[in-house]
Tab-separated table of N, CA, C and O in Angstrom:
chain	number	residue	atom	x	y	z
A	22	TRP	N	-88.886	7.070	-49.974
A	22	TRP	CA	-88.716	6.087	-48.928
A	22	TRP	C	-87.845	4.912	-49.376
A	22	TRP	O	-87.029	4.425	-48.603
A	23	THR	N	-88.061	4.479	-50.583
A	23	THR	CA	-87.280	3.330	-51.042
A	23	THR	C	-85.803	3.687	-51.174
A	23	THR	O	-84.955	2.834	-50.959
A	24	ALA	N	-85.501	4.931	-51.506
A	24	ALA	CA	-84.106	5.352	-51.612
A	24	ALA	C	-83.409	5.277	-50.256
A	24	ALA	O	-82.205	5.052	-50.175
A	25	LEU	N	-84.163	5.458	-49.193
A	25	LEU	CA	-83.601	5.376	-47.856
A	25	LEU	C	-83.595	3.963	-47.301
A	25	LEU	O	-83.164	3.720	-46.185
A	26	GLY	N	-84.104	3.017	-48.096
A	26	GLY	CA	-84.143	1.631	-47.650
A	26	GLY	C	-85.301	1.346	-46.725
A	26	GLY	O	-85.283	0.370	-45.995
A	27	LEU	N	-86.309	2.215	-46.748
A	27	LEU	CA	-87.435	2.019	-45.851
A	27	LEU	C	-88.607	1.312	-46.505
A	27	LEU	O	-89.524	0.909	-45.827
A	28	GLY	N	-88.596	1.152	-47.812
A	28	GLY	CA	-89.715	0.505	-48.495
A	28	GLY	C	-90.932	1.402	-48.462
A	28	GLY	O	-90.852	2.611	-48.338
A	29	VAL	N	-92.088	0.786	-48.522
A	29	VAL	CA	-93.341	1.522	-48.556
A	29	VAL	C	-93.887	1.662	-47.144
A	29	VAL	O	-93.789	0.750	-46.332
A	30	GLU	N	-94.428	2.838	-46.854
A	30	GLU	CA	-95.105	3.108	-45.582
A	30	GLU	C	-94.208	2.852	-44.371
A	30	GLU	O	-94.658	2.348	-43.358
A	31	GLY	N	-92.915	3.150	-44.512
A	31	GLY	CA	-92.030	3.040	-43.358
A	31	GLY	C	-91.578	1.633	-43.031
A	31	GLY	O	-90.935	1.412	-42.026
A	32	GLU	N	-91.923	0.646	-43.871
A	32	GLU	CA	-91.473	-0.733	-43.645
A	32	GLU	C	-90.027	-0.881	-44.114
A	32	GLU	O	-89.689	-0.425	-45.190
A	33	PRO	N	-89.161	-1.485	-43.344
A	33	PRO	CA	-87.780	-1.660	-43.790
A	33	PRO	C	-87.711	-2.615	-44.978
A	33	PRO	O	-88.436	-3.606	-45.025
A	34	SER	N	-86.865	-2.297	-45.928
A	34	SER	CA	-86.687	-3.178	-47.078
A	34	SER	C	-85.860	-4.384	-46.667
A	34	SER	O	-85.257	-4.416	-45.596
A	35	GLN	N	-85.829	-5.367	-47.554
A	35	GLN	CA	-85.069	-6.587	-47.299
A	35	GLN	C	-83.581	-6.268	-47.148
A	35	GLN	O	-82.921	-6.798	-46.254
A	36	SER	N	-83.065	-5.374	-47.993
A	36	SER	CA	-81.633	-5.062	-47.925
A	36	SER	C	-81.284	-4.385	-46.606
A	36	SER	O	-80.223	-4.615	-46.038
A	37	LEU	N	-82.181	-3.543	-46.083
A	37	LEU	CA	-81.922	-2.889	-44.805
A	37	LEU	C	-81.922	-3.910	-43.676
A	37	LEU	O	-81.088	-3.857	-42.777
A	38	ARG	N	-82.833	-4.872	-43.746
A	38	ARG	CA	-82.862	-5.912	-42.710
A	38	ARG	C	-81.598	-6.755	-42.732
A	38	ARG	O	-81.113	-7.198	-41.691
A	39	LEU	N	-81.047	-6.969	-43.930
A	39	LEU	CA	-79.811	-7.740	-44.024
A	39	LEU	C	-78.606	-6.939	-43.535
A	39	LEU	O	-77.665	-7.487	-42.976
A	40	LEU	N	-78.632	-5.633	-43.760
A	40	LEU	CA	-77.524	-4.784	-43.357
A	40	LEU	C	-77.563	-4.430	-41.870
A	40	LEU	O	-76.547	-4.108	-41.289
A	41	ALA	N	-78.730	-4.490	-41.275
A	41	ALA	CA	-78.890	-4.045	-39.891
A	41	ALA	C	-77.900	-4.703	-38.928
A	41	ALA	O	-77.279	-4.001	-38.126
A	42	PRO	N	-77.703	-6.016	-38.971
A	42	PRO	CA	-76.744	-6.604	-38.024
A	42	PRO	C	-75.330	-6.058	-38.209
A	42	PRO	O	-74.622	-5.801	-37.242
A	43	ARG	N	-74.933	-5.843	-39.483
A	43	ARG	CA	-73.592	-5.311	-39.721
A	43	ARG	C	-73.479	-3.870	-39.250
A	43	ARG	O	-72.478	-3.463	-38.692
A	44	VAL	N	-74.512	-3.094	-39.476
A	44	VAL	CA	-74.500	-1.699	-39.046
A	44	VAL	C	-74.461	-1.620	-37.526
A	44	VAL	O	-73.694	-0.850	-36.951
A	45	LEU	N	-75.270	-2.439	-36.879
A	45	LEU	CA	-75.275	-2.454	-35.416
A	45	LEU	C	-73.927	-2.886	-34.859
A	45	LEU	O	-73.428	-2.313	-33.886
A	46	ALA	N	-73.316	-3.881	-35.481
A	46	ALA	CA	-71.996	-4.330	-35.033
A	46	ALA	C	-70.971	-3.216	-35.207
A	46	ALA	O	-70.113	-2.997	-34.353
A	47	SER	N	-71.080	-2.501	-36.320
A	47	SER	CA	-70.170	-1.384	-36.561
A	47	SER	C	-70.359	-0.289	-35.518
A	47	SER	O	-69.398	0.280	-35.006
A	48	LEU	N	-71.615	0.024	-35.205
A	48	LEU	CA	-71.895	1.036	-34.192
A	48	LEU	C	-71.416	0.597	-32.821
A	48	LEU	O	-70.884	1.390	-32.057
A	49	ASP	N	-71.581	-0.688	-32.516
A	49	ASP	CA	-71.084	-1.207	-31.242
A	49	ASP	C	-69.565	-1.082	-31.171
A	49	ASP	O	-69.009	-0.735	-30.134
A	50	ALA	N	-68.895	-1.379	-32.276
A	50	ALA	CA	-67.436	-1.282	-32.307
A	50	ALA	C	-66.993	0.157	-32.116
A	50	ALA	O	-66.022	0.441	-31.423
A	51	ARG	N	-67.717	1.089	-32.729
A	51	ARG	CA	-67.360	2.498	-32.579
A	51	ARG	C	-67.581	2.971	-31.147
A	51	ARG	O	-66.800	3.744	-30.621
A	52	SER	N	-68.652	2.518	-30.541
A	52	SER	CA	-68.905	2.950	-29.165
A	52	SER	C	-67.932	2.282	-28.202
A	52	SER	O	-67.628	2.822	-27.148
A	53	ALA	N	-67.403	1.105	-28.560
A	53	ALA	CA	-66.425	0.430	-27.707
A	53	ALA	C	-65.041	1.036	-27.882
A	53	ALA	O	-64.216	0.944	-27.000
A	54	ALA	N	-64.777	1.675	-29.014
A	54	ALA	CA	-63.460	2.242	-29.282
A	54	ALA	C	-63.040	3.262	-28.223
A	54	ALA	O	-61.916	3.193	-27.744
A	55	PRO	N	-63.901	4.200	-27.809
A	55	PRO	CA	-63.463	5.125	-26.764
A	55	PRO	C	-63.116	4.409	-25.460
A	55	PRO	O	-62.214	4.825	-24.766
A	56	GLN	N	-63.790	3.319	-25.176
A	56	GLN	CA	-63.481	2.551	-23.976
A	56	GLN	C	-62.073	1.983	-24.073
A	56	GLN	O	-61.313	2.026	-23.135
A	57	ARG	N	-61.731	1.454	-25.255
A	57	ARG	CA	-60.384	0.926	-25.433
A	57	ARG	C	-59.363	2.047	-25.310
A	57	ARG	O	-58.318	1.870	-24.729
A	58	ASP	N	-59.677	3.218	-25.864
A	58	ASP	CA	-58.777	4.350	-25.743
A	58	ASP	C	-58.611	4.728	-24.277
A	58	ASP	O	-57.520	5.054	-23.836
A	59	SER	N	-59.709	4.689	-23.545
A	59	SER	CA	-59.660	5.012	-22.125
A	59	SER	C	-58.820	3.981	-21.375
A	59	SER	O	-58.018	4.339	-20.515
A	60	ASP	N	-58.986	2.706	-21.716
A	60	ASP	CA	-58.181	1.651	-21.091
A	60	ASP	C	-56.706	1.855	-21.414
A	60	ASP	O	-55.845	1.730	-20.552
A	61	SER	N	-56.434	2.181	-22.661
A	61	SER	CA	-55.062	2.411	-23.092
A	61	SER	C	-54.477	3.618	-22.363
A	61	SER	O	-53.331	3.589	-21.930
A	62	GLU	N	-55.281	4.662	-22.228
A	62	GLU	CA	-54.830	5.854	-21.527
A	62	GLU	C	-54.546	5.546	-20.054
A	62	GLU	O	-53.537	5.994	-19.507
A	63	GLN	N	-55.408	4.749	-19.439
A	63	GLN	CA	-55.199	4.361	-18.039
A	63	GLN	C	-53.915	3.551	-17.891
A	63	GLN	O	-53.160	3.735	-16.943
A	64	ARG	N	-53.676	2.667	-18.856
A	64	ARG	CA	-52.468	1.846	-18.822
A	64	ARG	C	-51.225	2.737	-18.953
A	64	ARG	O	-50.244	2.563	-18.229
A	65	LEU	N	-51.282	3.710	-19.860
A	65	LEU	CA	-50.158	4.625	-20.032
A	65	LEU	C	-49.928	5.470	-18.777
A	65	LEU	O	-48.786	5.705	-18.379
A	66	MET	N	-51.019	5.920	-18.166
A	66	MET	CA	-50.899	6.713	-16.938
A	66	MET	C	-50.250	5.884	-15.827
A	66	MET	O	-49.394	6.372	-15.087
A	67	HIS	N	-50.661	4.622	-15.724
A	67	HIS	CA	-50.098	3.733	-14.711
A	67	HIS	C	-48.601	3.509	-14.971
A	67	HIS	O	-47.781	3.552	-14.047
A	68	GLU	N	-48.257	3.279	-16.230
A	68	GLU	CA	-46.852	3.069	-16.584
A	68	GLU	C	-46.026	4.334	-16.308
A	68	GLU	O	-44.910	4.253	-15.789
A	69	LEU	N	-46.609	5.504	-16.624
A	69	LEU	CA	-45.923	6.770	-16.362
A	69	LEU	C	-45.685	6.954	-14.866
A	69	LEU	O	-44.604	7.371	-14.439
A	70	GLU	N	-46.671	6.619	-14.059
A	70	GLU	CA	-46.528	6.734	-12.604
A	70	GLU	C	-45.433	5.797	-12.084
A	70	GLU	O	-44.650	6.165	-11.213
A	71	ASN	N	-45.365	4.583	-12.650
A	71	ASN	CA	-44.308	3.640	-12.254
A	71	ASN	C	-42.928	4.183	-12.602
A	71	ASN	O	-41.989	4.061	-11.810
A	72	LEU	N	-42.806	4.782	-13.792
A	72	LEU	CA	-41.527	5.351	-14.201
A	72	LEU	C	-41.135	6.513	-13.292
A	72	LEU	O	-39.969	6.649	-12.902
A	73	ARG	N	-42.103	7.355	-12.949
A	73	ARG	CA	-41.820	8.477	-12.048
A	73	ARG	C	-41.367	7.982	-10.677
A	73	ARG	O	-40.456	8.547	-10.068
A	74	SER	N	-42.010	6.934	-10.205
A	74	SER	CA	-41.652	6.368	-8.906
A	74	SER	C	-40.226	5.819	-8.935
A	74	SER	O	-39.438	6.057	-8.008
A	75	GLU	N	-39.907	5.095	-10.004
A	75	GLU	CA	-38.549	4.550	-10.128
A	75	GLU	C	-37.522	5.682	-10.226
A	75	GLU	O	-36.453	5.621	-9.620
A	76	HIS	N	-37.848	6.723	-10.966
A	76	HIS	CA	-36.956	7.877	-11.107
A	76	HIS	C	-36.696	8.517	-9.742
A	76	HIS	O	-35.552	8.847	-9.401
A	77	SER	N	-37.743	8.653	-8.954
A	77	SER	CA	-37.611	9.219	-7.616
A	77	SER	C	-36.752	8.330	-6.713
A	77	SER	O	-35.904	8.828	-5.961
A	78	ASP	N	-36.968	7.020	-6.809
A	78	ASP	CA	-36.166	6.080	-6.016
A	78	ASP	C	-34.688	6.180	-6.384
A	78	ASP	O	-33.812	6.160	-5.512
A	79	ILE	N	-34.412	6.297	-7.673
A	79	ILE	CA	-33.025	6.397	-8.121
A	79	ILE	C	-32.398	7.695	-7.605
A	79	ILE	O	-31.234	7.710	-7.211
A	80	ASN	N	-33.175	8.772	-7.599
A	80	ASN	CA	-32.666	10.030	-7.045
A	80	ASN	C	-32.233	9.846	-5.594
A	80	ASN	O	-31.168	10.310	-5.183
A	81	GLU	N	-33.077	9.181	-4.846
A	81	GLU	CA	-32.800	8.951	-3.427
A	81	GLU	C	-31.526	8.117	-3.236
A	81	GLU	O	-30.660	8.454	-2.420
A	82	ILE	N	-31.421	7.054	-3.991
A	82	ILE	CA	-30.252	6.171	-3.886
A	82	ILE	C	-28.990	6.917	-4.298
A	82	ILE	O	-27.950	6.832	-3.644
A	83	SER	N	-29.096	7.680	-5.378
A	83	SER	CA	-27.946	8.437	-5.863
A	83	SER	C	-27.490	9.470	-4.832
A	83	SER	O	-26.286	9.667	-4.623
A	84	ASP	N	-28.460	10.105	-4.207
A	84	ASP	CA	-28.116	11.083	-3.165
A	84	ASP	C	-27.390	10.417	-2.006
A	84	ASP	O	-26.420	10.957	-1.467
A	85	ARG	N	-27.847	9.248	-1.598
A	85	ARG	CA	-27.185	8.532	-0.505
A	85	ARG	C	-25.771	8.115	-0.880
A	85	ARG	O	-24.840	8.204	-0.080
A	86	LEU	N	-25.622	7.669	-2.140
A	86	LEU	CA	-24.278	7.313	-2.597
A	86	LEU	C	-23.384	8.549	-2.651
A	86	LEU	O	-22.189	8.474	-2.360
A	87	GLY	N	-23.968	9.682	-3.017
A	87	GLY	CA	-23.210	10.932	-3.035
A	87	GLY	C	-22.723	11.312	-1.652
A	87	GLY	O	-21.602	11.804	-1.493
A	88	LEU	N	-23.556	11.082	-0.648
A	88	LEU	CA	-23.145	11.361	0.731
A	88	LEU	C	-22.004	10.444	1.152
A	88	LEU	O	-21.073	10.869	1.844
A	89	GLN	N	-22.073	9.175	0.744
A	89	GLN	CA	-20.986	8.245	1.064
A	89	GLN	C	-19.701	8.703	0.390
A	89	GLN	O	-18.626	8.651	0.970
A	90	GLU	N	-19.854	9.159	-0.849
A	90	GLU	CA	-18.696	9.593	-1.613
A	90	GLU	C	-18.040	10.815	-0.948
A	90	GLU	O	-16.821	10.901	-0.847
A	91	MET	N	-18.875	11.743	-0.468
A	91	MET	CA	-18.346	12.937	0.197
A	91	MET	C	-17.760	12.591	1.564
A	91	MET	O	-16.887	13.277	2.059
A	92	GLY	N	-18.256	11.519	2.155
A	92	GLY	CA	-17.781	11.110	3.468
A	92	GLY	C	-16.477	10.356	3.418
A	92	GLY	O	-16.023	9.813	4.422
A	93	GLY	N	-15.879	10.254	2.249
A	93	GLY	CA	-14.583	9.593	2.153
A	93	GLY	C	-14.652	8.209	1.550
A	93	GLY	O	-13.638	7.555	1.390
A	94	ALA	N	-15.842	7.749	1.224
A	94	ALA	CA	-15.958	6.416	0.629
A	94	ALA	C	-16.031	6.519	-0.889
A	94	ALA	O	-16.758	5.809	-1.540
A	95	GLY	N	-15.267	7.434	-1.464
A	95	GLY	CA	-15.340	7.679	-2.908
A	95	GLY	C	-14.559	6.672	-3.720
A	95	GLY	O	-13.734	7.044	-4.550
A	96	ASN	N	-14.807	5.415	-3.464
A	96	ASN	CA	-14.093	4.398	-4.225
A	96	ASN	C	-14.696	4.225	-5.618
A	96	ASN	O	-15.729	4.806	-5.950
A	97	VAL	N	-14.046	3.441	-6.418
A	97	VAL	CA	-14.433	3.232	-7.811
A	97	VAL	C	-15.839	2.651	-7.920
A	97	VAL	O	-16.593	3.018	-8.821
A	98	HIS	N	-16.218	1.806	-6.997
A	98	HIS	CA	-17.519	1.152	-7.065
A	98	HIS	C	-18.668	2.151	-6.870
A	98	HIS	O	-19.681	2.091	-7.554
A	99	VAL	N	-18.487	3.062	-5.936
A	99	VAL	CA	-19.529	4.065	-5.686
A	99	VAL	C	-19.677	4.970	-6.899
A	99	VAL	O	-20.789	5.278	-7.334
A	100	VAL	N	-18.554	5.374	-7.476
A	100	VAL	CA	-18.587	6.237	-8.655
A	100	VAL	C	-19.256	5.503	-9.819
A	100	VAL	O	-20.087	6.078	-10.533
A	101	ALA	N	-18.932	4.237	-9.997
A	101	ALA	CA	-19.528	3.445	-11.074
A	101	ALA	C	-21.030	3.259	-10.859
A	101	ALA	O	-21.819	3.321	-11.808
A	102	GLN	N	-21.421	3.037	-9.612
A	102	GLN	CA	-22.847	2.878	-9.303
A	102	GLN	C	-23.612	4.161	-9.599
A	102	GLN	O	-24.698	4.125	-10.173
A	103	ARG	N	-23.039	5.289	-9.205
A	103	ARG	CA	-23.713	6.570	-9.470
A	103	ARG	C	-23.816	6.838	-10.969
A	103	ARG	O	-24.822	7.352	-11.443
A	104	ALA	N	-22.795	6.466	-11.724
A	104	ALA	CA	-22.834	6.661	-13.179
A	104	ALA	C	-23.917	5.784	-13.810
A	104	ALA	O	-24.656	6.238	-14.700
A	105	ALA	N	-24.033	4.555	-13.346
A	105	ALA	CA	-25.069	3.657	-13.867
A	105	ALA	C	-26.462	4.169	-13.517
A	105	ALA	O	-27.389	4.107	-14.340
A	106	LEU	N	-26.604	4.688	-12.297
A	106	LEU	CA	-27.897	5.236	-11.885
A	106	LEU	C	-28.264	6.472	-12.716
A	106	LEU	O	-29.418	6.651	-13.102
A	107	LYS	N	-27.273	7.297	-12.994
A	107	LYS	CA	-27.520	8.490	-13.798
A	107	LYS	C	-27.977	8.096	-15.203
A	107	LYS	O	-28.905	8.688	-15.758
A	108	LYS	N	-27.339	7.080	-15.755
A	108	LYS	CA	-27.720	6.598	-17.085
A	108	LYS	C	-29.161	6.075	-17.076
A	108	LYS	O	-29.949	6.368	-17.971
A	109	ARG	N	-29.501	5.325	-16.049
A	109	ARG	CA	-30.868	4.795	-15.918
A	109	ARG	C	-31.880	5.936	-15.758
A	109	ARG	O	-32.962	5.908	-16.340
A	110	LYS	N	-31.528	6.956	-14.981
A	110	LYS	CA	-32.413	8.108	-14.792
A	110	LYS	C	-32.687	8.807	-16.122
A	110	LYS	O	-33.820	9.205	-16.395
A	111	LEU	N	-31.649	8.957	-16.939
A	111	LEU	CA	-31.833	9.590	-18.243
A	111	LEU	C	-32.737	8.760	-19.146
A	111	LEU	O	-33.578	9.297	-19.875
A	112	MET	N	-32.563	7.433	-19.090
A	112	MET	CA	-33.439	6.551	-19.864
A	112	MET	C	-34.888	6.689	-19.409
A	112	MET	O	-35.814	6.775	-20.226
A	113	LEU	N	-35.088	6.708	-18.105
A	113	LEU	CA	-36.436	6.854	-17.553
A	113	LEU	C	-37.046	8.191	-17.960
A	113	LEU	O	-38.230	8.268	-18.306
A	114	LYS	N	-36.233	9.235	-17.935
A	114	LYS	CA	-36.719	10.561	-18.303
A	114	LYS	C	-37.187	10.569	-19.761
A	114	LYS	O	-38.236	11.138	-20.082
A	115	ASP	N	-36.430	9.926	-20.645
A	115	ASP	CA	-36.829	9.827	-22.055
A	115	ASP	C	-38.130	9.048	-22.207
A	115	ASP	O	-39.014	9.429	-22.981
A	116	GLN	N	-38.254	7.946	-21.472
A	116	GLN	CA	-39.474	7.143	-21.540
A	116	GLN	C	-40.672	7.931	-21.021
A	116	GLN	O	-41.761	7.872	-21.594
A	117	MET	N	-40.475	8.689	-19.943
A	117	MET	CA	-41.567	9.494	-19.394
A	117	MET	C	-41.997	10.571	-20.393
A	117	MET	O	-43.191	10.828	-20.561
A	118	ALA	N	-41.033	11.175	-21.063
A	118	ALA	CA	-41.362	12.201	-22.066
A	118	ALA	C	-42.152	11.586	-23.216
A	118	ALA	O	-43.130	12.174	-23.702
A	119	GLY	N	-41.762	10.376	-23.620
A	119	GLY	CA	-42.489	9.689	-24.696
A	119	GLY	C	-43.922	9.356	-24.305
A	119	GLY	O	-44.846	9.549	-25.086
A	120	LEU	N	-44.103	8.861	-23.085
A	120	LEU	CA	-45.445	8.537	-22.617
A	120	LEU	C	-46.290	9.795	-22.444
A	120	LEU	O	-47.474	9.802	-22.783
A	121	SER	N	-45.686	10.847	-21.945
A	121	SER	CA	-46.422	12.104	-21.776
A	121	SER	C	-46.889	12.638	-23.117
A	121	SER	O	-47.986	13.179	-23.230
A	122	ALA	N	-46.063	12.482	-24.141
A	122	ALA	CA	-46.436	12.935	-25.482
A	122	ALA	C	-47.610	12.120	-26.029
A	122	ALA	O	-48.450	12.659	-26.764
A	123	LYS	N	-47.686	10.839	-25.685
A	123	LYS	CA	-48.792	9.994	-26.153
A	123	LYS	C	-50.103	10.369	-25.481
A	123	LYS	O	-51.163	10.167	-26.035
A	124	LEU	N	-49.999	10.873	-24.255
A	124	LEU	CA	-51.205	11.262	-23.516
A	124	LEU	C	-51.593	12.631	-23.977
A	124	LEU	O	-52.602	13.083	-24.166
């Protein structure tokens, strides 16, 4: 019993009583850790959804600019805008892949 820190007849020893608050705090921290992981996971999921939404919006805008371009409005500005949107879409795609890998 004394080797387990229980003293005689199941009574906790002095050292166990001193360690108890630290052990309990450690156990509380461990039980809180999954909650933090869950919060972090929720945050990542929310960020991933925002990136997907932005990617979809850019697709829509790019398609509309493409229609303008085919309709004869293929000026330099439309082409430059579509190129910038394509670059942003690729960046978003990389970010989404990174977040998906973390999940």
